[in-house]
Coordinates of C-alpha atoms in Angstrom, one line a residue:
M1 CA 0.2 0.0 0.2
A2 CA 1.0 3.7 -0.8
F3 CA 0.4 7.0 0.6
P4 CA -2.6 8.0 1.9
D5 CA -3.0 4.6 3.2
T6 CA 0.4 4.3 4.3
R7 CA 1.8 6.8 6.8
L8 CA 5.0 5.8 8.4
R9 CA 5.2 8.8 10.4
R10 CA 2.1 7.4 12.5
L11 CA 4.8 5.3 14.3
R12 CA 6.8 8.6 15.3
Y13 CA 4.7 10.7 16.8
N14 CA 4.4 8.9 20.2
K15 CA 7.5 8.7 22.4
I16 CA 6.8 5.4 23.9
V17 CA 5.7 3.8 20.5
R18 CA 9.0 5.4 18.8
H19 CA 10.9 3.1 21.8
M20 CA 8.8 0.1 21.2
V21 CA 9.6 -0.1 17.3
T22 CA 13.2 0.8 17.9
E23 CA 15.0 -1.8 16.0
T24 CA 18.7 -1.5 17.2
H25 CA 19.6 -1.3 20.7
L26 CA 22.9 -0.4 22.1
R27 CA 24.0 -1.5 25.8
V28 CA 26.8 -0.8 28.1
E29 CA 27.7 -4.5 27.8
D30 CA 28.5 -3.9 24.2
L31 CA 31.4 -1.4 25.0
V32 CA 35.2 -2.0 25.5
Y33 CA 37.3 0.6 27.1
P34 CA 40.9 0.8 25.8
L35 CA 43.5 1.7 27.8
F36 CA 47.2 2.7 27.8
V37 CA 49.6 1.4 30.6
C38 CA 53.1 2.8 31.2
P39 CA 55.8 2.4 33.9
G40 CA 55.7 4.4 36.9
T41 CA 53.5 5.3 40.1
G42 CA 51.1 7.8 40.2
V43 CA 51.3 8.6 36.6
K44 CA 48.6 10.0 34.6
N45 CA 49.8 11.6 31.5
P46 CA 47.3 13.6 29.3
I47 CA 47.3 12.2 25.8
S48 CA 46.8 15.6 23.8
S49 CA 45.3 14.4 20.7
M50 CA 42.8 12.3 22.4
P51 CA 41.1 14.5 25.4
G52 CA 40.2 12.6 28.3
N53 CA 42.7 9.6 27.6
Y54 CA 46.0 9.2 29.4
Q55 CA 48.8 6.8 29.7
M56 CA 48.9 5.6 33.1
S57 CA 50.8 3.8 35.3
V58 CA 49.6 0.4 36.8
D59 CA 47.9 1.8 40.4
V60 CA 46.3 4.6 38.4
L61 CA 44.9 2.2 35.8
V62 CA 43.5 0.0 38.1
E63 CA 41.4 2.7 39.8
E64 CA 40.3 3.6 36.1
C65 CA 39.2 0.3 35.6
K66 CA 37.3 0.2 39.0
I67 CA 35.5 3.2 37.8
A68 CA 34.6 1.9 34.4
V69 CA 33.2 -1.5 36.2
S70 CA 31.0 0.9 38.2
K71 CA 29.7 2.1 35.2
G72 CA 29.0 -1.4 33.9
V73 CA 31.7 -1.3 31.5
K74 CA 33.3 -4.6 32.2
S75 CA 35.4 -5.0 29.3
V76 CA 39.1 -3.5 28.4
L77 CA 41.7 -3.5 25.8
L78 CA 45.0 -3.1 27.4
F79 CA 48.1 -1.4 25.4
G80 CA 51.4 -1.1 27.1
I81 CA 54.2 1.6 26.7
P82 CA 57.4 -0.3 27.9
E83 CA 60.4 1.3 29.6
H84 CA 62.6 -0.1 27.2
K85 CA 62.0 -1.5 23.5
D86 CA 64.0 -3.6 21.4
E87 CA 64.3 -4.6 17.8
H88 CA 61.9 -7.7 17.6
G89 CA 59.4 -7.0 20.6
H90 CA 60.9 -9.4 22.6
V91 CA 60.3 -7.2 25.8
A92 CA 56.3 -8.0 25.3
C93 CA 56.9 -11.6 25.8
Q94 CA 58.4 -11.1 29.3
S95 CA 56.5 -12.2 32.4
D96 CA 57.1 -8.8 34.1
G97 CA 56.2 -6.8 30.9
I98 CA 54.4 -3.6 31.5
V99 CA 50.9 -5.3 30.1
Q100 CA 51.3 -8.5 32.3
K101 CA 52.0 -6.2 35.3
A102 CA 48.9 -4.5 34.8
I103 CA 46.6 -7.3 34.2
R104 CA 47.7 -9.2 37.6
A105 CA 47.4 -5.9 39.3
I106 CA 43.8 -5.5 38.0
K107 CA 42.8 -9.4 38.5
A108 CA 44.0 -8.8 42.0
E109 CA 41.5 -6.0 43.0
I110 CA 38.5 -6.5 40.5
N111 CA 36.7 -9.7 40.1
D112 CA 33.9 -8.8 37.6
I113 CA 36.3 -7.9 34.6
L114 CA 37.1 -8.9 31.1
I115 CA 40.6 -8.1 30.2
I116 CA 41.4 -8.3 26.6
A117 CA 45.3 -8.0 25.6
D118 CA 46.4 -6.6 22.5
V119 CA 48.9 -8.6 20.7
C120 CA 51.5 -6.7 18.5
N121 CA 54.9 -5.3 18.2
C122 CA 54.9 -1.7 17.5
E123 CA 54.6 -0.5 20.9
Y124 CA 57.6 -2.6 21.8
T125 CA 60.2 -2.2 18.7
T126 CA 62.7 0.6 18.5
H127 CA 61.6 0.8 14.8
G128 CA 57.7 1.1 15.5
H129 CA 56.7 -1.6 13.0
C130 CA 54.6 -4.4 14.0
G131 CA 57.3 -7.2 13.4
T132 CA 60.7 -8.4 12.8
I133 CA 62.6 -6.5 10.1
I134 CA 64.6 -8.3 7.5
D135 CA 65.7 -6.3 4.4
N136 CA 63.9 -3.4 5.3
D137 CA 60.6 -5.3 5.6
V138 CA 58.4 -6.9 8.3
D139 CA 59.2 -10.5 7.9
N140 CA 56.1 -12.4 8.2
D141 CA 57.0 -15.7 9.5
S142 CA 59.7 -14.9 12.0
T143 CA 57.3 -12.6 13.6
L144 CA 55.0 -15.3 14.5
K145 CA 57.1 -16.5 16.8
T146 CA 57.2 -13.5 18.9
L147 CA 53.3 -13.0 18.8
A148 CA 52.7 -16.6 20.0
D149 CA 55.2 -16.1 22.8
Q150 CA 53.6 -13.0 23.9
S151 CA 50.2 -14.5 23.7
V152 CA 51.2 -17.4 26.1
S153 CA 52.9 -14.6 28.5
L154 CA 49.6 -12.6 28.4
A155 CA 47.7 -15.6 29.1
E156 CA 50.0 -16.8 32.0
A157 CA 49.6 -13.2 33.6
G158 CA 45.7 -13.6 33.5
A159 CA 44.3 -12.2 30.3
D160 CA 40.8 -13.2 29.4
V161 CA 41.1 -12.8 25.8
I162 CA 44.0 -12.6 23.4
A163 CA 43.6 -10.1 20.7
P164 CA 46.5 -10.1 17.8
S165 CA 46.3 -6.8 16.0
D166 CA 49.5 -7.3 13.6
M167 CA 48.1 -8.5 10.5
M168 CA 50.8 -11.2 9.8
D169 CA 49.4 -14.1 7.8
G170 CA 49.0 -17.3 9.8
R171 CA 49.1 -15.6 13.3
V172 CA 46.0 -16.6 14.6
L173 CA 46.9 -20.3 13.7
R174 CA 50.2 -20.0 15.8
I175 CA 48.8 -18.3 18.7
R176 CA 46.1 -20.8 18.8
E177 CA 48.6 -23.8 18.5
A178 CA 50.8 -22.0 21.2
L179 CA 47.7 -21.2 23.9
D180 CA 46.5 -24.8 23.5
L181 CA 50.3 -26.3 24.1
A182 CA 50.5 -24.2 27.1
G183 CA 47.1 -25.3 28.5
Y184 CA 45.4 -22.3 27.6
E185 CA 42.6 -24.0 25.2
K186 CA 39.7 -22.1 27.1
I187 CA 41.3 -18.6 26.3
P188 CA 39.3 -17.0 23.0
I189 CA 41.1 -15.1 20.4
M190 CA 39.6 -11.9 19.0
S191 CA 41.3 -11.3 15.7
Y192 CA 41.8 -7.9 14.1
A193 CA 40.8 -9.8 11.0
A194 CA 40.0 -6.9 8.8
K195 CA 42.5 -4.0 9.7
Y196 CA 42.9 -1.3 7.4
A197 CA 46.3 0.7 6.7
S198 CA 44.1 3.9 7.9
G199 CA 44.6 7.6 8.5
F200 CA 42.5 7.5 11.2
Y201 CA 45.2 5.8 13.7
G202 CA 47.2 9.3 14.1
P203 CA 46.4 9.8 17.8
F204 CA 46.8 6.3 18.8
R205 CA 50.4 6.6 17.8
E206 CA 50.9 9.3 19.9
A207 CA 49.0 7.5 22.9
A208 CA 51.1 4.2 22.1
E209 CA 54.2 5.5 21.2
S210 CA 54.4 3.2 18.0
A211 CA 54.8 5.2 15.1
P212 CA 57.0 3.7 12.5
Q213 CA 60.3 5.2 12.1
F214 CA 60.5 4.5 8.5
G215 CA 58.0 3.6 5.7
D216 CA 54.5 3.1 6.5
R217 CA 52.1 -0.5 7.4
S218 CA 50.9 -0.9 3.9
T219 CA 52.5 -4.0 3.0
Y220 CA 50.8 -5.7 6.2
Q221 CA 47.8 -3.7 7.0
M222 CA 44.8 -3.7 4.0
N223 CA 44.4 -1.2 1.2
P224 CA 41.0 0.9 2.4
A225 CA 39.9 0.3 -1.3
N226 CA 39.4 -3.3 -0.8
S227 CA 36.2 -5.2 0.3
D228 CA 36.5 -8.5 -1.0
E229 CA 40.0 -9.1 0.3
A230 CA 38.7 -8.2 3.7
M231 CA 36.2 -11.3 3.4
R232 CA 39.2 -13.6 2.5
E233 CA 41.3 -12.2 5.4
I234 CA 38.0 -12.9 7.7
A235 CA 37.5 -16.1 6.4
A236 CA 41.3 -17.2 6.7
D237 CA 41.2 -16.1 10.4
I238 CA 38.1 -18.1 11.2
E239 CA 39.8 -21.1 9.6
E240 CA 42.7 -20.7 11.9
G241 CA 40.7 -20.4 15.0
A242 CA 39.5 -17.0 15.7
D243 CA 36.5 -16.8 18.1
I244 CA 35.7 -13.3 17.5
V245 CA 36.4 -11.3 14.2
M246 CA 37.2 -7.5 14.3
V247 CA 36.8 -4.6 11.7
K248 CA 39.1 -1.8 12.2
P249 CA 38.4 1.3 11.7
A250 CA 34.4 1.5 12.1
L251 CA 33.2 4.5 10.6
S252 CA 34.6 4.4 7.2
Y253 CA 34.0 0.7 7.1
L254 CA 30.6 0.3 8.2
D255 CA 30.2 -1.7 4.8
I256 CA 32.8 -3.9 5.9
I257 CA 31.1 -4.9 9.3
Y258 CA 27.8 -5.3 7.7
R259 CA 29.3 -7.9 5.3
T260 CA 31.3 -9.6 8.1
K261 CA 28.3 -10.2 10.2
H262 CA 26.0 -11.3 7.6
E263 CA 28.4 -13.7 5.7
F264 CA 29.9 -15.1 8.1
E265 CA 27.4 -15.2 11.1
M266 CA 30.4 -14.9 13.8
P267 CA 30.7 -12.7 17.1
T268 CA 31.9 -9.4 15.4
A269 CA 33.9 -6.4 16.9
A270 CA 34.5 -2.9 15.8
Y271 CA 37.1 -0.6 16.5
N272 CA 36.0 2.8 16.8
V273 CA 39.4 4.5 16.7
S274 CA 41.5 7.4 18.1
G275 CA 40.9 9.4 14.9
E276 CA 37.2 8.9 15.0
F277 CA 37.1 9.8 18.6
S278 CA 39.2 12.7 18.4
M279 CA 37.2 14.4 15.5
V280 CA 34.0 14.2 17.8
K281 CA 36.0 15.7 20.7
A282 CA 37.4 18.4 18.5
A283 CA 34.3 19.4 16.8
G284 CA 32.1 19.2 20.2
E285 CA 35.0 21.6 22.0
K286 CA 34.5 23.9 19.2
D287 CA 30.5 23.8 19.7
W288 CA 30.3 22.8 16.0
I289 CA 28.1 19.8 16.5
D290 CA 26.2 18.5 19.8
E291 CA 29.1 16.1 21.0
K292 CA 27.0 13.6 23.3
R293 CA 24.3 13.3 20.3
V294 CA 27.0 12.6 17.6
M295 CA 28.7 10.2 20.1
M296 CA 25.6 8.2 20.3
E297 CA 24.9 8.4 16.8
V298 CA 28.1 7.1 15.6
L299 CA 28.1 4.4 18.3
L300 CA 24.5 3.2 17.3
S301 CA 25.6 3.3 13.8
I302 CA 28.4 0.8 14.3
K303 CA 25.8 -1.4 16.3
R304 CA 23.4 -1.1 13.4
A305 CA 25.9 -2.5 10.8
G306 CA 26.3 -5.6 12.6
A307 CA 29.0 -5.1 15.4
D308 CA 28.4 -7.2 18.7
I309 CA 31.2 -5.6 20.3
I310 CA 32.2 -2.0 20.1
I311 CA 36.0 -0.9 21.1
T312 CA 35.7 2.8 21.7
Y313 CA 37.3 5.7 23.7
H314 CA 33.9 6.9 24.3
A315 CA 33.0 4.0 26.5
L316 CA 32.5 5.9 30.0
D317 CA 30.7 8.9 28.5
A318 CA 28.6 6.6 26.4
A319 CA 28.1 4.3 29.6
D320 CA 26.8 7.5 31.8
I321 CA 24.2 8.3 29.0
L322 CA 23.0 4.8 28.7
N323 CA 22.7 4.6 32.4
G324 CA 20.5 7.5 32.3
Q325 CA 23.2 9.8 34.1
K326 CA 23.5 12.4 31.4

């Protein structure tokens, strides 16, 4: 039937009816809060390009996690800024590494929290690339051992989920084999399955001190123009044992999130990355947009596209709104 018999606005006039027919629901439980941990005590260094975010020492990080849990955000994603770096990222594999220390400290004080540990080498290498450099390029296969060792070390420290973000071929398989051999067969892998070589990562590189010292990451991260290739990447990670697949970034890749969810019917995560966050914050600070409204619209669009899990620096502000506090 067509107008005037069909009037779609009938379901919009009444607020209660609007809520009744809402198709997509964003929940606090959908959110993951990314955090940056650094050496020291009492450290809370502001990240200039990411207002409201900080590099935090372990003690401060634990208190931030308590705040998150009190708001219902019970999942965090940890990134480490080590005191020292090396050529291969071996420092990330040590039992007393900065993230390993943070995991143990959080677990000692907070019971009801899920710790997702990012697995990559860029924060831990002197050159800032995501793996071992041979002949001025990241060598895929030699990097896999470091990633597997790092994953086992993080699981031993108490990580609940291992999240490889490096985009090396075969890393999910190698990590799964290493975790199982070490007795961590129950630990799931959240794979950064379709991670694009994006300009939206700029603020993160300040936060994690992980900018590459030469070249770029286009030989291992994906071409932003490609969609079918993303499906092949995701299919490969699922075959290798990924339990959750992730698309990164989110906003410019909503079509990839949609395809991922509908083609694979797998638990799907999306990373609302630093540049996406900072754009909203900057425009909000200049009163060019209603920051909170746009923030919620952004997160809702990611959920509507098909994401079950949203990793976002907006997590605490969004939780306040979802909890009816703002």
